Amino acid sequence: MPVPASTPAIGVLAVQGDVREHVKVLTRLGVDAFTVRRPAELDRCDGLVLPGGESTTMAKLARTFELFDPLVERIRGGLPTFGTCAGMIMLADRIEDGIAGQETLGGLDITVRRNAFGRQVDSFEGDIDVAGLDDPVHAVFIRAPWVEEVGPAVDVLATVPEGPAAGRIVAVRQGSVMATSFHPEVGDDDRVHRYFVDLVQQS
Ligand code: GLN
């Protein structure tokens, strides 16, 4: 079936990580969703998703695939972008607990702490309120970062409601760039992706 002209083209960076899950949710939302492994595919994007995975590997592979500089340029140029978990780290202007020399694409005026929740709570789930959504989101965290600090242009969309990490920032937005520490691509709740698709359509 031909895709109507108004359908946004949203690419998922596909050098490493949980690419398929994002493509699946976006496709379910009626988006023209595809993988991005080369600059020509990036050129087609009205929006971009940076998946979860391993940020150190993703950054290195983005260099290998000659996507790193084009990605920086597009994001700086205003390409609506959504990062989840490792993707949030990729979008952060500053990292704590990165590996030596770890590079990020930048685009969000935030400091993230990698693997912030600690070894005992490597992975966990919980319901959290996200600004702009009526009901809480069931959030899955896997060796997740949190946001340590945000600049003045950044809106906080969600914080951890309770427990030892209560108050920690886990979702943010700066203009048309957004990121979550958790993985909205797992499960069948597509409201966070829909929020992003709306951002792409408004841009
Ligand atoms: N700990 C990973 C990193 O530092 C992120 C984990 C994830 O994306 N689930 O990149």
Coordinates of C-alpha atoms and ligand atoms in Angstrom, one line a residue:
M1 CA 0.0 0.0 0.0
P2 CA 1.5 3.4 -0.9
V3 CA 2.3 5.6 2.1
P4 CA 0.4 8.9 2.1
A5 CA 2.5 12.0 1.6
S6 CA 1.6 13.3 5.1
T7 CA 3.0 10.1 6.7
P8 CA 6.2 11.0 8.6
A9 CA 9.3 9.0 7.7
I10 CA 11.0 8.0 11.0
G11 CA 14.3 6.2 11.0
V12 CA 15.7 4.0 13.8
L13 CA 19.5 4.1 14.1
A14 CA 20.4 0.4 13.4
V15 CA 24.1 -0.1 14.2
Q16 CA 23.3 -1.9 17.5
G17 CA 20.5 -2.3 20.1
D18 CA 16.8 -3.0 20.2
V19 CA 16.1 -1.6 16.7
R20 CA 13.3 -4.0 15.7
E21 CA 11.1 -3.2 18.7
H22 CA 11.1 0.5 17.8
V23 CA 10.4 -0.2 14.1
K24 CA 7.5 -2.4 15.2
V25 CA 5.8 0.2 17.4
L26 CA 6.3 3.0 14.8
T27 CA 4.9 0.8 12.0
R28 CA 1.9 0.0 14.3
L29 CA 1.3 3.8 14.6
G30 CA 1.1 4.1 10.8
V31 CA 4.5 5.8 10.4
D32 CA 6.9 5.1 7.5
A33 CA 9.5 3.4 9.8
F34 CA 12.8 2.1 8.5
T35 CA 16.3 1.3 9.7
V36 CA 19.2 3.8 9.4
R37 CA 22.7 2.4 8.6
R38 CA 23.9 4.8 6.1
P39 CA 23.9 8.6 5.5
A40 CA 21.4 8.3 2.6
E41 CA 18.9 6.7 5.0
L42 CA 19.4 9.5 7.5
D43 CA 18.7 12.0 4.8
R44 CA 15.2 10.6 4.4
C45 CA 14.3 11.0 8.0
D46 CA 11.7 13.5 9.3
G47 CA 12.4 12.0 12.7
L48 CA 14.9 9.7 14.3
V49 CA 14.9 7.1 17.1
L50 CA 18.1 6.2 18.9
P51 CA 17.4 2.8 20.5
G52 CA 18.5 1.1 23.7
G53 CA 21.6 -1.0 23.7
E54 CA 25.1 -0.1 24.7
S55 CA 26.0 3.5 24.2
T56 CA 29.8 2.9 24.0
T57 CA 29.4 0.4 21.2
M58 CA 26.7 2.5 19.4
A59 CA 29.0 5.5 19.4
K60 CA 31.9 3.5 18.0
L61 CA 29.8 1.8 15.3
A62 CA 28.2 5.1 14.3
R63 CA 31.8 6.3 13.5
T64 CA 32.5 3.0 11.6
F65 CA 29.4 3.4 9.5
E66 CA 30.3 7.1 8.9
L67 CA 27.1 8.2 10.5
F68 CA 28.5 10.0 13.6
D69 CA 29.1 13.4 12.0
P70 CA 26.0 13.4 9.8
L71 CA 23.9 12.5 12.9
V72 CA 25.4 15.3 15.0
E73 CA 24.7 17.7 12.1
R74 CA 21.1 16.6 11.6
I75 CA 20.3 16.7 15.3
R76 CA 21.8 20.2 15.6
G77 CA 19.9 21.2 12.6
G78 CA 16.6 20.4 14.4
L79 CA 15.8 16.8 13.4
P80 CA 13.2 15.6 15.9
T81 CA 14.9 12.8 17.8
F82 CA 13.9 10.3 20.5
G83 CA 16.5 8.4 22.5
T84 CA 15.7 5.5 24.8
C85 CA 18.2 4.4 27.5
A86 CA 21.5 4.1 25.6
G87 CA 19.8 6.5 23.1
M88 CA 19.3 9.0 25.9
I89 CA 23.1 8.7 26.7
M90 CA 23.8 9.3 23.0
L91 CA 21.8 12.5 23.1
A92 CA 23.3 13.9 26.3
D93 CA 25.7 16.8 26.1
R94 CA 27.6 15.4 29.2
I95 CA 28.0 11.9 30.7
E96 CA 29.0 10.7 34.2
D97 CA 30.5 7.2 34.5
G98 CA 31.1 6.9 30.8
I99 CA 34.2 5.0 29.6
A100 CA 37.3 7.0 28.9
G101 CA 36.8 9.1 25.8
Q102 CA 33.2 8.0 25.3
E103 CA 31.6 10.2 22.7
T104 CA 28.0 11.3 22.4
L105 CA 26.1 13.0 19.6
G106 CA 24.7 15.6 22.0
G107 CA 21.5 17.6 21.4
L108 CA 20.1 17.6 25.0
D109 CA 21.5 20.0 27.5
I110 CA 21.6 17.4 30.2
T111 CA 24.2 15.4 32.2
V112 CA 23.4 11.7 32.3
R113 CA 24.8 9.1 34.7
R114 CA 25.3 5.7 33.0
N115 CA 24.1 2.6 34.8
A116 CA 22.9 4.9 37.5
F117 CA 20.5 2.7 39.4
G118 CA 23.3 0.4 40.6
R119 CA 24.0 -3.3 40.5
Q120 CA 21.3 -4.5 42.9
V121 CA 18.6 -2.8 40.8
D122 CA 20.1 -3.3 37.3
S123 CA 16.7 -3.9 35.9
F124 CA 13.3 -3.1 37.3
E125 CA 9.8 -2.0 36.3
G126 CA 7.4 0.5 37.7
D127 CA 4.5 2.8 36.9
I128 CA 5.4 6.4 36.4
D129 CA 3.6 9.6 35.4
V130 CA 4.8 11.2 32.2
A131 CA 3.9 14.8 31.5
G132 CA 1.4 15.0 28.7
L133 CA 0.0 11.5 29.1
D134 CA -3.2 10.9 31.1
D135 CA -2.4 7.7 32.8
P136 CA 0.9 6.3 34.1
V137 CA 3.3 4.4 31.9
H138 CA 4.6 1.0 32.9
A139 CA 8.3 1.7 32.6
V140 CA 11.0 -1.0 32.1
F141 CA 14.5 0.0 33.1
I142 CA 17.5 -2.1 32.0
R143 CA 20.9 -0.9 33.3
A144 CA 19.4 2.5 32.8
P145 CA 20.9 6.0 33.1
W146 CA 19.2 8.8 34.9
V147 CA 19.5 12.5 34.3
E148 CA 21.7 14.1 36.9
E149 CA 21.2 17.7 35.8
V150 CA 19.2 19.6 33.2
G151 CA 19.8 23.0 31.5
P152 CA 17.2 25.8 31.5
A153 CA 15.8 24.8 28.1
V154 CA 15.0 21.2 29.1
D155 CA 11.6 20.1 30.3
V156 CA 11.4 17.3 32.8
L157 CA 8.7 14.8 31.6
A158 CA 9.1 12.2 34.3
T159 CA 10.8 11.3 37.6
V160 CA 10.9 8.1 39.6
P161 CA 8.0 8.3 42.1
E162 CA 9.3 6.2 45.0
G163 CA 12.1 4.1 46.4
P164 CA 15.8 4.8 46.7
A165 CA 15.9 6.6 43.4
A166 CA 12.8 8.7 44.1
G167 CA 12.9 12.1 42.4
R168 CA 15.5 11.0 39.8
I169 CA 14.7 12.4 36.3
V170 CA 14.0 9.7 33.7
A171 CA 12.3 11.5 30.8
V172 CA 13.1 14.9 29.3
R173 CA 12.4 17.0 26.3
Q174 CA 14.2 20.0 24.8
G175 CA 12.2 21.3 21.8
S176 CA 11.8 18.4 19.4
V177 CA 14.5 16.2 21.1
M178 CA 13.3 13.9 23.8
A179 CA 14.7 11.0 25.8
T180 CA 13.6 8.3 28.3
S181 CA 15.8 6.2 30.6
F182 CA 13.3 3.4 30.2
H183 CA 12.1 1.4 27.2
P184 CA 8.7 2.3 25.9
E185 CA 9.3 0.1 22.9
V186 CA 8.8 -3.1 25.0
G187 CA 5.2 -4.1 25.6
D188 CA 2.2 -2.8 23.8
D189 CA 1.7 0.7 25.2
D190 CA 2.6 3.0 22.3
R191 CA 1.7 6.4 23.9
V192 CA 5.3 7.6 24.4
H193 CA 6.0 6.8 20.7
R194 CA 2.8 8.6 19.7
Y195 CA 3.9 11.6 21.7
F196 CA 7.1 11.6 19.6
V197 CA 5.3 11.1 16.3
D198 CA 3.2 14.2 17.2
L199 CA 6.4 16.1 17.8
V200 CA 7.7 15.0 14.4
Q201 CA 4.4 16.1 12.8
Q202 CA 4.4 19.5 14.5
S203 CA 8.0 20.2 13.5
Ligands
GLN1 N1 23.9 0.6 30.2 C1 23.8 0.9 28.8 C2 24.7 2.0 28.3 O1 25.4 2.5 29.0 C3 22.3 1.3 28.5 C4 21.4 0.1 28.7 C5 20.2 0.1 27.8 O2 20.1 0.8 26.7 N2 19.3 -0.8 28.1 O3 24.7 2.4 27.2

